[in-house]
XYZ file of C-alpha atoms in Angstrom:
709
model
C 4.834 -17.042 10.213
C 6.098 -14.997 13.016
C 8.007 -16.805 16.572
C 5.409 -17.657 19.593
C 6.272 -14.921 22.317
C 7.486 -15.680 26.037
C 3.529 -14.802 26.821
C 2.075 -17.026 24.425
C 0.780 -20.213 25.567
C 2.635 -23.871 24.177
C -0.796 -25.564 23.852
C -4.375 -24.458 22.651
C -6.603 -27.403 22.984
C -5.495 -30.383 21.243
C -3.171 -27.813 19.097
C 0.516 -27.644 19.698
C 1.348 -23.838 18.104
C 3.922 -23.560 15.491
C 3.794 -19.530 15.595
C 1.598 -16.383 15.288
C -0.175 -15.651 11.565
C -1.397 -12.520 12.998
C -3.447 -10.463 15.104
C -6.628 -8.142 14.897
C -8.799 -6.006 17.103
C -10.117 -8.956 18.763
C -7.365 -11.130 19.222
C -4.582 -13.269 18.199
C -4.572 -16.145 15.388
C -1.929 -18.847 16.179
C -0.704 -21.322 13.579
C -1.589 -24.879 15.306
C -0.636 -28.522 14.551
C -2.579 -31.800 16.043
C -0.325 -34.887 17.125
C -1.896 -36.211 13.906
C -0.554 -33.410 11.928
C -3.673 -31.196 11.105
C -2.804 -27.583 10.761
C -5.695 -24.522 11.863
C -5.916 -21.287 12.443
C -6.620 -20.538 16.068
C -7.900 -17.085 16.945
C -7.826 -16.392 20.846
C -10.058 -13.511 22.520
C -8.122 -10.673 24.052
C -8.946 -10.336 27.650
C -11.089 -7.212 27.659
C -13.562 -9.154 25.432
C -13.434 -12.588 27.044
C -14.358 -10.844 30.228
C -17.119 -9.088 28.420
C -20.403 -11.496 29.185
C -22.799 -9.755 26.721
C -19.696 -10.748 24.018
C -19.114 -14.484 25.572
C -23.162 -14.574 25.200
C -23.065 -13.421 21.547
C -19.453 -15.724 20.916
C -21.170 -18.609 21.932
C -24.292 -17.997 19.881
C -22.003 -17.619 16.313
C -19.675 -20.201 17.171
C -22.743 -22.585 17.748
C -24.111 -21.106 13.918
C -20.812 -21.532 12.495
C -19.791 -24.978 13.412
C -23.366 -25.839 11.119
C -22.005 -23.774 8.157
C -21.453 -26.119 5.036
C -19.621 -25.149 2.485
C -16.573 -25.950 0.503
C -16.364 -22.397 -0.336
C -15.975 -21.476 3.406
C -13.409 -21.712 5.942
C -14.902 -24.465 8.265
C -14.531 -23.935 11.966
C -13.572 -27.406 13.143
C -12.763 -26.492 16.613
C -13.875 -23.595 19.817
C -13.481 -23.369 23.323
C -16.154 -20.850 24.532
C -16.417 -21.172 28.205
C -12.457 -20.734 29.039
C -10.930 -18.062 30.626
C -9.773 -17.258 26.932
C -12.364 -18.159 24.466
C -10.678 -19.236 21.209
C -11.899 -20.479 17.574
C -10.354 -23.115 15.356
C -10.652 -22.997 11.718
C -8.998 -24.872 9.165
C -5.378 -23.423 7.760
C -5.935 -22.108 4.070
C -2.318 -21.647 2.405
C -2.740 -19.324 -0.186
C -2.760 -15.221 -1.298
C -5.701 -13.391 -1.017
C -7.700 -11.806 -4.110
C -6.563 -8.823 -2.457
C -2.994 -9.597 -3.498
C -3.296 -10.985 -6.067
C -5.042 -8.407 -8.073
C -2.647 -5.943 -6.994
C -0.135 -8.001 -8.287
C -1.349 -9.649 -11.232
C -3.997 -6.943 -11.993
C -7.928 -7.125 -12.360
C -9.728 -10.720 -13.218
C -10.805 -11.104 -17.084
C -14.785 -11.585 -16.867
C -15.060 -15.575 -16.964
C -12.655 -15.694 -14.010
C -15.080 -13.136 -11.786
C -17.891 -14.798 -12.848
C -16.654 -18.210 -11.298
C -15.702 -16.185 -8.597
C -18.517 -14.919 -7.949
C -20.275 -17.787 -7.836
C -18.276 -19.967 -5.641
C -18.708 -17.213 -3.199
C -22.259 -16.591 -3.782
C -22.088 -20.124 -2.677
C -20.337 -19.923 0.395
C -22.353 -16.670 1.728
C -25.822 -19.192 0.880
C -24.222 -21.291 3.614
C -23.205 -18.559 5.770
C -27.053 -17.085 5.602
C -28.186 -20.121 5.930
C -27.793 -21.080 9.601
C -28.223 -17.284 10.546
C -25.424 -15.263 10.559
C -24.461 -12.786 8.892
C -19.977 -11.737 7.574
C -20.447 -8.068 7.515
C -16.834 -7.840 6.410
C -16.949 -9.283 2.558
C -13.634 -7.857 1.091
C -10.384 -9.235 -1.112
C -8.609 -9.495 1.846
C -11.272 -12.048 3.638
C -10.919 -14.113 0.609
C -7.844 -16.699 -0.223
C -7.218 -18.213 -3.301
C -6.134 -22.084 -3.128
C -5.224 -24.463 -5.363
C -8.776 -26.029 -5.378
C -10.397 -22.420 -5.402
C -11.769 -19.753 -3.061
C -12.200 -19.957 0.658
C -14.440 -17.154 2.342
C -12.477 -16.888 5.847
C -12.758 -14.600 8.799
C -16.009 -14.593 10.778
C -14.390 -12.424 13.784
C -17.194 -10.019 13.364
C -19.552 -12.095 11.668
C -22.964 -12.197 14.035
C -26.262 -13.582 14.183
C -29.252 -11.795 12.342
C -30.692 -11.444 16.419
C -27.604 -10.871 17.737
C -27.302 -7.344 20.098
C -24.836 -5.073 18.444
C -21.637 -4.503 20.567
C -20.368 -1.303 18.677
C -21.604 1.999 19.718
C -24.396 4.201 17.711
C -22.922 5.658 14.553
C -19.581 2.929 14.698
C -19.205 1.456 11.371
C -18.088 -2.222 11.597
C -16.296 -3.524 8.501
C -13.868 -2.026 5.659
C -14.570 0.941 4.149
C -15.242 0.615 -0.119
C -16.739 -2.852 0.829
C -19.320 -1.552 2.946
C -23.534 -1.657 1.988
C -24.789 1.482 2.302
C -26.621 0.389 5.978
C -23.596 -0.299 7.229
C -22.042 2.839 5.793
C -24.862 5.254 7.246
C -23.912 4.112 10.614
C -27.617 4.387 12.253
C -27.426 1.549 13.965
C -29.177 -0.394 11.872
C -28.057 -3.969 12.030
C -26.997 -5.654 8.627
C -28.735 -8.279 6.986
C -27.964 -11.074 4.745
C -28.343 -8.602 1.462
C -25.580 -6.538 2.959
C -22.765 -8.842 2.066
C -24.489 -9.729 -1.440
C -23.675 -5.776 -1.733
C -20.084 -6.201 -0.251
C -20.056 -9.012 -2.850
C -20.753 -6.908 -5.401
C -17.697 -4.434 -4.505
C -15.513 -7.090 -4.238
C -16.692 -8.206 -8.107
C -16.220 -4.951 -8.613
C -12.987 -4.629 -7.415
C -11.989 -8.087 -8.899
C -12.796 -6.593 -12.833
C -11.331 -3.251 -12.611
C -8.818 -3.217 -10.197
C -10.477 -0.611 -7.363
C -13.210 -0.321 -5.056
C -16.460 0.819 -6.969
C -17.140 3.959 -4.795
C -13.369 5.340 -4.983
C -10.748 5.734 -2.576
C -9.535 8.729 -0.054
C -11.244 9.989 3.115
C -13.079 7.576 4.754
C -16.220 9.684 5.591
C -16.189 10.949 1.866
C -15.935 7.008 0.988
C -19.244 6.241 2.946
C -20.750 9.334 1.493
C -20.730 8.101 -1.974
C -21.612 4.159 -1.256
C -25.125 5.718 0.680
C -25.853 8.420 -2.570
C -23.722 7.891 -5.476
C -23.464 5.322 -8.289
C -21.032 2.974 -8.153
C -18.345 2.780 -11.003
C -18.378 0.153 -12.908
C -16.044 1.708 -15.716
C -13.778 -1.027 -17.584
C -16.171 -4.011 -16.696
C -17.141 -4.576 -20.793
C -18.370 -7.490 -20.318
C -22.605 -6.790 -20.352
C -23.807 -9.765 -18.298
C -20.754 -9.368 -15.609
C -21.765 -5.569 -15.550
C -25.421 -6.274 -14.889
C -24.738 -9.335 -12.468
C -22.422 -6.542 -10.400
C -25.440 -3.793 -10.758
C -27.461 -5.887 -9.087
C -25.643 -6.943 -6.448
C -25.114 -3.052 -5.772
C -28.538 -1.787 -5.613
C -28.863 0.556 -2.880
C -32.519 -0.682 -0.911
C -31.439 -3.906 0.236
C -34.276 -5.637 -1.020
C -34.217 -5.008 -4.854
C -30.459 -7.036 -4.530
C -30.733 -10.880 -5.406
C -29.720 -13.130 -2.560
C -26.628 -15.053 -2.139
C -28.695 -17.666 -3.646
C -30.500 -16.306 -6.192
C -27.031 -15.303 -7.453
C -25.710 -18.471 -7.766
C -28.124 -19.614 -9.717
C -28.114 -16.308 -11.707
C -24.110 -17.239 -12.931
C -24.083 -19.305 -15.898
C -20.001 -20.169 -15.612
C -19.303 -23.080 -12.843
C -15.810 -24.937 -11.555
C -15.367 -27.616 -9.645
C -13.970 -27.911 -6.613
C -10.301 -28.601 -7.473
C -10.105 -27.265 -10.667
C -8.506 -23.443 -10.821
C -8.150 -22.984 -14.568
C -10.688 -20.090 -14.627
C -7.911 -18.267 -13.453
C -5.422 -16.351 -15.449
C -1.926 -18.522 -15.228
C -0.395 -15.496 -13.556
C -2.537 -15.872 -10.567
C -1.843 -19.504 -10.646
C 1.096 -19.513 -10.268
C 0.952 -16.821 -7.399
C -1.463 -19.582 -5.502
C 1.363 -22.117 -6.333
C 4.451 -20.508 -4.725
C 2.570 -19.088 -1.708
C 0.466 -22.172 -1.187
C 4.355 -23.867 -1.381
C 5.832 -21.115 0.973
C 3.025 -21.493 3.458
C 2.930 -25.403 3.615
C 6.715 -25.484 4.340
C 5.976 -25.513 7.327
C 8.757 -25.725 10.373
C 9.122 -28.090 13.122
C 7.318 -27.350 16.423
C 9.670 -25.075 18.597
C 9.668 -24.478 22.161
C 8.707 -20.738 22.561
C 11.571 -18.215 22.568
C 12.897 -16.222 25.149
C 13.421 -12.749 25.578
C 17.037 -12.645 24.918
C 15.806 -14.288 21.240
C 13.576 -11.132 20.583
C 15.425 -8.677 22.179
C 16.513 -7.381 18.314
C 14.267 -6.820 15.839
C 15.709 -9.447 13.453
C 13.589 -11.838 12.604
C 10.959 -11.345 15.292
C 8.249 -10.640 12.393
C 8.079 -11.815 9.010
C 6.248 -10.349 6.657
C 3.432 -11.148 4.240
C 3.859 -10.273 0.400
C 2.369 -6.759 0.199
C 0.541 -5.945 -2.244
C 1.762 -2.227 -2.806
C 5.199 -3.884 -3.645
C 7.428 -6.708 -2.717
C 10.833 -7.708 -3.966
C 13.102 -6.070 -6.484
C 13.358 -8.026 -9.876
C 15.386 -7.216 -12.891
C 13.497 -6.286 -15.535
C 14.587 -7.076 -18.837
C 16.217 -5.276 -21.642
C 19.122 -4.636 -20.080
C 20.701 -2.897 -17.010
C 22.615 -0.161 -17.011
C 24.694 1.518 -14.712
C 24.012 4.948 -13.021
C 27.761 6.783 -14.371
C 28.296 4.855 -17.855
C 27.286 7.828 -19.523
C 27.500 10.119 -16.699
C 31.179 10.697 -16.401
C 33.166 13.436 -15.514
C 34.927 14.218 -19.161
C 35.485 18.234 -19.246
C 37.096 17.975 -22.879
C 33.996 16.907 -24.561
C 31.696 19.418 -25.992
C 28.329 20.020 -24.595
C 27.337 22.084 -27.970
C 24.706 20.291 -30.601
C 26.524 20.004 -34.024
C 25.540 22.685 -37.027
C 22.282 21.226 -38.267
C 21.618 18.196 -35.574
C 17.921 18.334 -34.436
C 18.106 18.560 -30.750
C 17.165 15.505 -28.337
C 15.401 17.534 -25.448
C 14.538 16.181 -21.928
C 11.810 17.765 -20.529
C 11.043 19.017 -16.791
C 8.079 19.834 -15.546
C 8.162 21.070 -11.921
C 7.021 23.506 -9.763
C 9.437 26.008 -9.681
C 7.382 28.887 -7.747
C 4.807 27.293 -5.839
C 4.338 25.365 -2.010
C 7.094 22.874 -3.249
C 9.202 24.932 -5.206
C 11.999 23.328 -3.145
C 11.822 20.031 -4.274
C 11.262 21.241 -7.749
C 13.784 23.143 -8.252
C 16.068 20.327 -6.556
C 14.644 17.822 -8.956
C 15.425 20.484 -12.118
C 19.248 20.901 -10.927
C 19.248 17.317 -11.134
C 18.659 16.828 -14.382
C 20.428 19.460 -15.527
C 23.705 17.989 -14.066
C 23.028 14.868 -15.465
C 22.581 16.288 -19.260
C 25.611 17.986 -18.642
C 27.755 15.435 -17.473
C 26.778 13.115 -20.681
C 27.132 15.944 -22.668
C 31.139 16.344 -21.380
C 31.588 12.848 -22.674
C 33.408 12.848 -25.918
C 31.864 9.161 -27.453
C 28.308 10.276 -26.799
C 26.256 9.506 -29.837
C 24.099 12.912 -29.382
C 23.558 15.674 -27.584
C 21.055 16.654 -25.044
C 19.235 19.894 -23.929
C 16.583 20.660 -20.872
C 13.575 22.373 -21.756
C 11.724 23.267 -18.059
C 8.686 24.530 -17.250
C 6.734 25.756 -14.214
C 3.357 24.538 -13.230
C 3.870 25.871 -10.070
C 1.852 23.506 -8.179
C -1.440 24.648 -10.050
C -2.948 21.842 -11.737
C -4.450 23.973 -14.404
C -1.016 25.388 -15.394
C 0.327 21.937 -15.385
C -2.114 20.969 -18.160
C -0.440 23.688 -19.888
C 2.567 22.986 -19.396
C 1.979 19.381 -20.480
C 0.454 20.376 -23.541
C 3.189 21.952 -24.759
C 5.727 19.569 -24.301
C 3.917 17.245 -25.988
C 3.135 19.751 -28.979
C 7.272 19.925 -28.829
C 8.676 17.124 -30.915
C 12.071 17.554 -30.122
C 11.270 16.494 -26.048
C 11.514 12.788 -25.792
C 10.472 12.436 -22.374
C 9.418 14.316 -19.451
C 10.491 14.418 -15.826
C 7.800 15.644 -13.419
C 5.304 16.046 -12.218
C 6.440 17.497 -8.239
C 2.999 16.534 -7.008
C 0.066 14.317 -6.678
C -2.203 16.825 -8.216
C -0.456 18.022 -10.834
C 0.177 14.439 -12.244
C -3.384 13.151 -12.066
C -3.421 16.366 -14.569
C -1.431 15.880 -16.753
C -1.725 11.460 -17.054
C -4.127 11.962 -20.185
C -1.985 14.369 -22.309
C 1.200 12.434 -22.429
C -0.981 8.810 -22.558
C -2.030 10.656 -25.908
C 0.924 12.101 -27.204
C 2.674 8.801 -25.790
C 5.237 10.943 -24.440
C 7.316 9.082 -21.520
C 6.747 11.042 -18.291
C 9.061 10.216 -15.388
C 7.877 11.012 -11.659
C 9.843 10.758 -8.459
C 8.178 12.388 -6.125
C 4.701 11.816 -6.819
C 3.842 9.418 -4.246
C -0.044 8.757 -5.066
C -1.316 4.883 -4.352
C -3.839 5.449 -7.236
C -4.590 7.972 -9.587
C -7.793 9.070 -11.819
C -8.848 6.694 -14.123
C -6.349 6.395 -16.804
C -4.524 4.128 -19.696
C -1.241 4.726 -18.326
C 0.439 3.982 -21.626
C 3.366 6.380 -20.497
C 3.575 7.517 -17.489
C 6.320 5.579 -15.025
C 6.053 6.209 -10.864
C 10.056 6.322 -10.149
C 9.101 6.619 -6.521
C 7.763 4.151 -3.722
C 4.431 5.081 -3.290
C 2.994 5.897 0.178
C 1.634 2.322 0.484
C 4.941 0.963 -0.339
C 6.526 3.678 2.244
C 4.036 1.980 5.079
C 6.535 -1.218 5.005
C 9.848 0.646 6.272
C 7.933 2.512 8.893
C 6.237 -0.282 10.089
C 9.515 -2.147 10.587
C 11.214 0.688 12.393
C 8.105 1.195 14.470
C 6.340 -2.499 15.100
C 9.024 -4.709 14.489
C 10.748 -4.652 17.898
C 9.996 -6.278 21.473
C 8.657 -3.657 23.165
C 5.903 -2.760 20.957
C 2.164 -4.496 20.670
C 0.045 -1.808 19.367
C 0.624 1.287 17.159
C -1.325 4.587 17.465
C -1.527 6.017 13.928
C -2.945 9.795 14.282
C -4.222 11.112 10.599
C -4.388 14.605 11.191
C -6.640 15.883 7.660
C -4.515 19.223 7.796
C -2.078 17.252 5.737
C -4.622 16.715 3.095
C -4.950 13.466 0.522
C -1.243 12.977 1.099
C -1.520 12.713 5.036
C -4.224 10.346 4.480
C -2.931 7.995 2.278
C -0.058 7.300 4.074
C -1.901 6.893 7.878
C -4.479 5.309 6.122
C -1.570 2.414 4.390
C -0.095 2.102 7.666
C -2.676 1.707 9.671
C -4.172 -1.172 7.349
C -1.175 -2.612 6.211
C 0.092 -2.867 10.462
C -2.904 -5.185 11.319
C -3.169 -7.265 7.804
C 0.746 -7.665 7.463
C 2.295 -7.640 11.406
C 1.414 -9.303 14.758
C 1.037 -5.904 16.207
C -2.402 -3.880 16.402
C -3.432 -0.277 16.028
C -5.044 2.802 17.396
C -6.145 4.877 15.011
C -7.397 8.082 15.371
C -8.312 11.135 13.173
C -8.703 14.311 13.439
C -10.902 17.466 11.560
C -8.415 19.862 9.713
C -7.715 23.127 11.765
C -7.600 20.927 15.371
C -5.090 23.061 17.083
C -5.467 21.275 20.720
C -3.929 17.467 20.262
C -3.814 16.697 23.926
C -6.620 15.145 24.195
C -6.551 13.045 21.407
C -2.843 11.678 21.868
C -3.875 11.235 25.917
C -6.740 8.659 24.448
C -4.471 6.871 22.662
C -1.884 6.516 25.169
C -4.773 4.871 27.258
C -5.624 2.505 24.586
C -2.163 1.242 25.164
C -0.605 2.960 21.972
C 3.560 1.960 22.855
C 4.625 3.587 19.030
C 3.376 6.486 17.661
C 2.702 7.302 13.817
C 1.634 10.878 12.780
C 0.175 12.134 9.043
C -0.573 15.214 8.855
C 1.726 18.793 8.216
C 4.302 20.479 9.578
C 2.351 22.349 12.428
C 0.436 19.749 13.470
C 3.665 17.488 13.544
C 5.042 20.265 16.235
C 1.962 20.386 17.919
C 1.673 16.770 18.398
C 5.287 16.344 19.343
C 4.908 18.337 22.318
C 1.902 17.155 23.400
C 3.440 13.691 23.312
C 6.241 15.331 25.197
C 3.815 16.338 27.817
C 2.901 12.581 28.965
C 5.191 9.801 30.257
C 5.501 8.115 26.753
C 9.203 7.155 26.162
C 8.182 5.190 23.135
C 9.328 5.286 19.313
C 7.323 8.002 16.974
C 7.279 9.026 13.188
C 5.688 11.504 11.062
C 5.404 11.644 7.303
C 8.231 12.895 5.137
C 6.500 15.711 4.106
C 6.895 17.221 7.648
C 10.203 17.325 7.851
C 10.316 21.233 7.131
C 12.449 24.001 9.348
C 9.182 24.652 11.029
C 8.721 21.468 12.837
C 11.884 21.856 14.632
C 11.438 25.394 15.207
C 8.207 25.102 16.380
C 8.438 21.387 18.539
C 11.777 22.795 20.072
C 13.128 20.234 22.512
C 9.985 18.111 21.422
C 11.347 17.487 18.267
C 14.281 15.398 19.511
C 14.125 11.765 18.826
C 11.383 11.920 15.899
C 12.503 9.541 13.177
C 10.984 9.999 9.017
C 10.630 7.485 6.099
C 11.873 9.352 3.060
C 12.038 8.135 -0.514
C 14.734 10.438 -1.130
C 18.713 9.920 -0.124
C 20.627 12.235 1.177
C 23.899 14.217 -0.153
C 25.738 12.531 3.136
C 25.230 9.146 2.076
C 28.226 7.232 0.158
C 26.179 6.358 -2.980
C 25.382 10.129 -3.653
C 29.113 11.080 -2.896
C 30.090 11.459 -6.695
C 26.654 13.400 -7.482
C 27.238 15.765 -4.468
C 30.465 16.951 -5.579
C 29.719 17.519 -8.975
C 26.445 19.943 -7.654
C 28.594 21.989 -5.455
C 31.290 22.220 -8.246
C 28.191 23.298 -10.684
C 25.653 25.166 -8.109
C 27.677 26.204 -4.960
C 25.883 24.031 -3.077
C 25.206 20.651 -1.658
C 22.498 19.087 -3.553
C 18.726 19.423 -1.314
C 16.489 16.910 -1.167
C 14.858 15.088 -4.185
C 17.866 16.326 -6.665
C 19.351 13.305 -6.866
C 16.489 11.339 -7.438
C 15.434 13.940 -10.452
C 19.372 13.231 -11.683
C 18.108 9.027 -11.441
C 15.141 9.887 -13.494
C 17.455 11.833 -16.484
C 19.742 8.818 -15.996
C 16.792 6.246 -17.056
C 16.040 8.036 -19.738
C 19.566 8.507 -21.274
C 20.484 5.077 -20.764
C 17.598 4.056 -22.808
C 18.196 6.309 -25.491
C 21.650 5.304 -25.953
C 19.761 1.839 -26.670
C 18.821 2.890 -29.667
C 21.134 3.170 -32.832
C 19.176 6.574 -34.128
C 16.812 9.046 -32.607
C 13.914 6.987 -31.346
C 9.895 7.474 -31.588
C 8.213 8.153 -28.059
C 6.350 4.975 -28.283
C 9.596 2.996 -28.738
C 11.309 5.216 -25.846
C 8.053 3.831 -23.876
C 8.963 0.274 -24.173
C 12.376 0.644 -23.404
C 12.292 2.167 -20.359
C 9.520 -0.059 -19.215
C 12.169 -3.125 -19.619
C 15.324 -1.771 -18.491
C 17.035 -1.890 -15.468
C 18.826 1.135 -14.258
C 20.962 1.463 -11.292
C 21.035 5.276 -9.756
C 22.178 7.098 -6.735
C 18.723 6.565 -4.568
C 17.627 2.830 -6.012
C 17.953 0.283 -8.658
C 15.186 1.650 -11.118
C 12.824 -1.235 -12.750
C 8.986 -1.464 -13.374
C 6.267 -3.921 -13.239
C 4.328 -4.625 -16.130
C 1.731 -1.930 -15.003
C 4.836 0.432 -14.818
C 5.352 0.626 -11.381
C 8.340 0.878 -9.577
C 9.484 -2.374 -7.931
C 10.954 -2.411 -4.922
C 10.578 -0.032 -1.336
C 13.891 1.468 -0.992
C 13.452 4.194 1.631
C 15.585 6.007 4.085
C 15.826 7.193 7.252
C 15.901 10.361 9.092
C 16.066 11.872 12.639
C 15.941 14.555 14.780
C 19.515 15.026 16.541
C 20.942 18.101 17.948
C 18.407 20.584 16.609
C 18.583 19.178 12.744
C 17.902 16.164 10.511
C 20.466 13.683 10.506
C 20.648 11.222 7.688
C 20.210 7.559 9.254
C 20.700 5.800 6.565
C 18.704 3.261 4.309
C 15.298 2.306 6.047
C 14.860 -0.796 7.725
C 13.382 -3.797 5.677
C 11.534 -6.932 6.859
C 13.862 -9.363 8.843
C 16.465 -6.846 9.032
């Protein structure tokens, strides 16, 4: 919960306000409490909507209908004011994590859990549809899991069946990935109750598999697949559940069951007050979140301007599904330099007749990302050489590097060569997302540990992921420090997010994550814009974003587009904070942007050679290669150190499967960060670093800000 601002009211209706719960495109949501102690979530409509008489008419009608919803599984409307200067709506306050968070943290739900969830939510939708409402945004983020069952929340874009749409023709309202075909087509046809059933089917598929049934990626491609392609239900092995979900996802609305029919078809059931149908780890998450949210503060006065002048404590993030607090994995913690100290007297050669222990490096050494690939290879070589220099080393290592040139086809061939070489115990790489996706099945089949430090994809193609470790924060996790830097400040209310398709899939993932989590996890709002690849003049779209009151700016695209954006923004009166994704941090940005580059900032997953933590490594790099380490070198060194530390735990040469298990449960303190992995072998924690353009160069600022700092 966030503190109240000087412009916030102290009381709304019978509720004294405790703080801000969040904000969306239509209003601000507060946490309120009556004198009797009852809590409520109160949405106050923004002035631009409050002054629209057509909106007020619809709002009155919706409030009247929502008051009639009677279901223990739908959040109740308990009070409202439709005629005042600022209309508002109060619903019961529900503590607990969202379904999206539960699946992200604990994994897909068992079939029985999904069936029970489907039955209870179908009852909620049935109650909504009975009073003439259509929710229109049924998604995992709008389902809260509580100690006595799920709740369908957020009727913020709900509408009566006969209400006049307030959106422009062709505008899609809702969340891509959980929209019905009739919504995704954008033809202006008002969605009916069957649309909610389709969205519920998407939600249940997500709960069962951990991914939306029509995939992810560019919004237009996602909408196209929703309208034209069959859903991906791989992973739903339960025949009954698969048929149930498939029925909800029928393209023709008339072929879908109604919410009431869905309720009748599902055999599984649970009483209110029972959560034994959920896995233990989800139950624990519910208990922890409920305890935290119910520990409400005493009512305090609105804070003064002085109290919010610094970012510290202005906003507190809810737990982010893409990564949160660092926890120590079991299996032993290793210090970075224990086995990597200099010892010139040591031998670097294997003993006669000794079978080599090999660490592989698969990297782009000659393609577009060769600078990163070569830096990582050098980091690995330094780690291995420093280990080999120790007198007391239990074995001798060597490095085998293969160049995939950033090409997925060559990447597969390199992976197959490593898999056949039984001396290779682990591989560091690949450099990019496309190559990593292409080789996962090869490494999994061989159970050969694969550790990447620069493939940052939020999700990869379906795979078992038995041997893959993403030892770097994904684009979703990197969105946290970006939002912290841009939005957790007293002068920012709305973040402009410019997604330039010229940056490819990486830009899409970064821009999407920043836009999504800003609205979900802070009290700020966003103004997102997407421009097609090849767009040269970005001035008009930037002017539009500023006209919509963007007071901070984030660019996700390529190096050339970032320079054009910087120049266009410099031509306006805008003086607010501005950032771009780290992939544009090349010499071309500063050269082409000129003076307009000054002040731009970047949050990156790699540390700089000037950082105190990198001092010893930087010295070793200069001695070995005659230059300071480039970005990604320290991370390559860390990945090798992680493998070496795990290897030293074995009394003899380990099998690959044993090494995978050892890495999975180890904690390793490296140069860039502490490395530990969750049960899905994703990196725990989101350490990142801040850079800023000053005096025509990139200056390392230090660790990127975390929430509350």
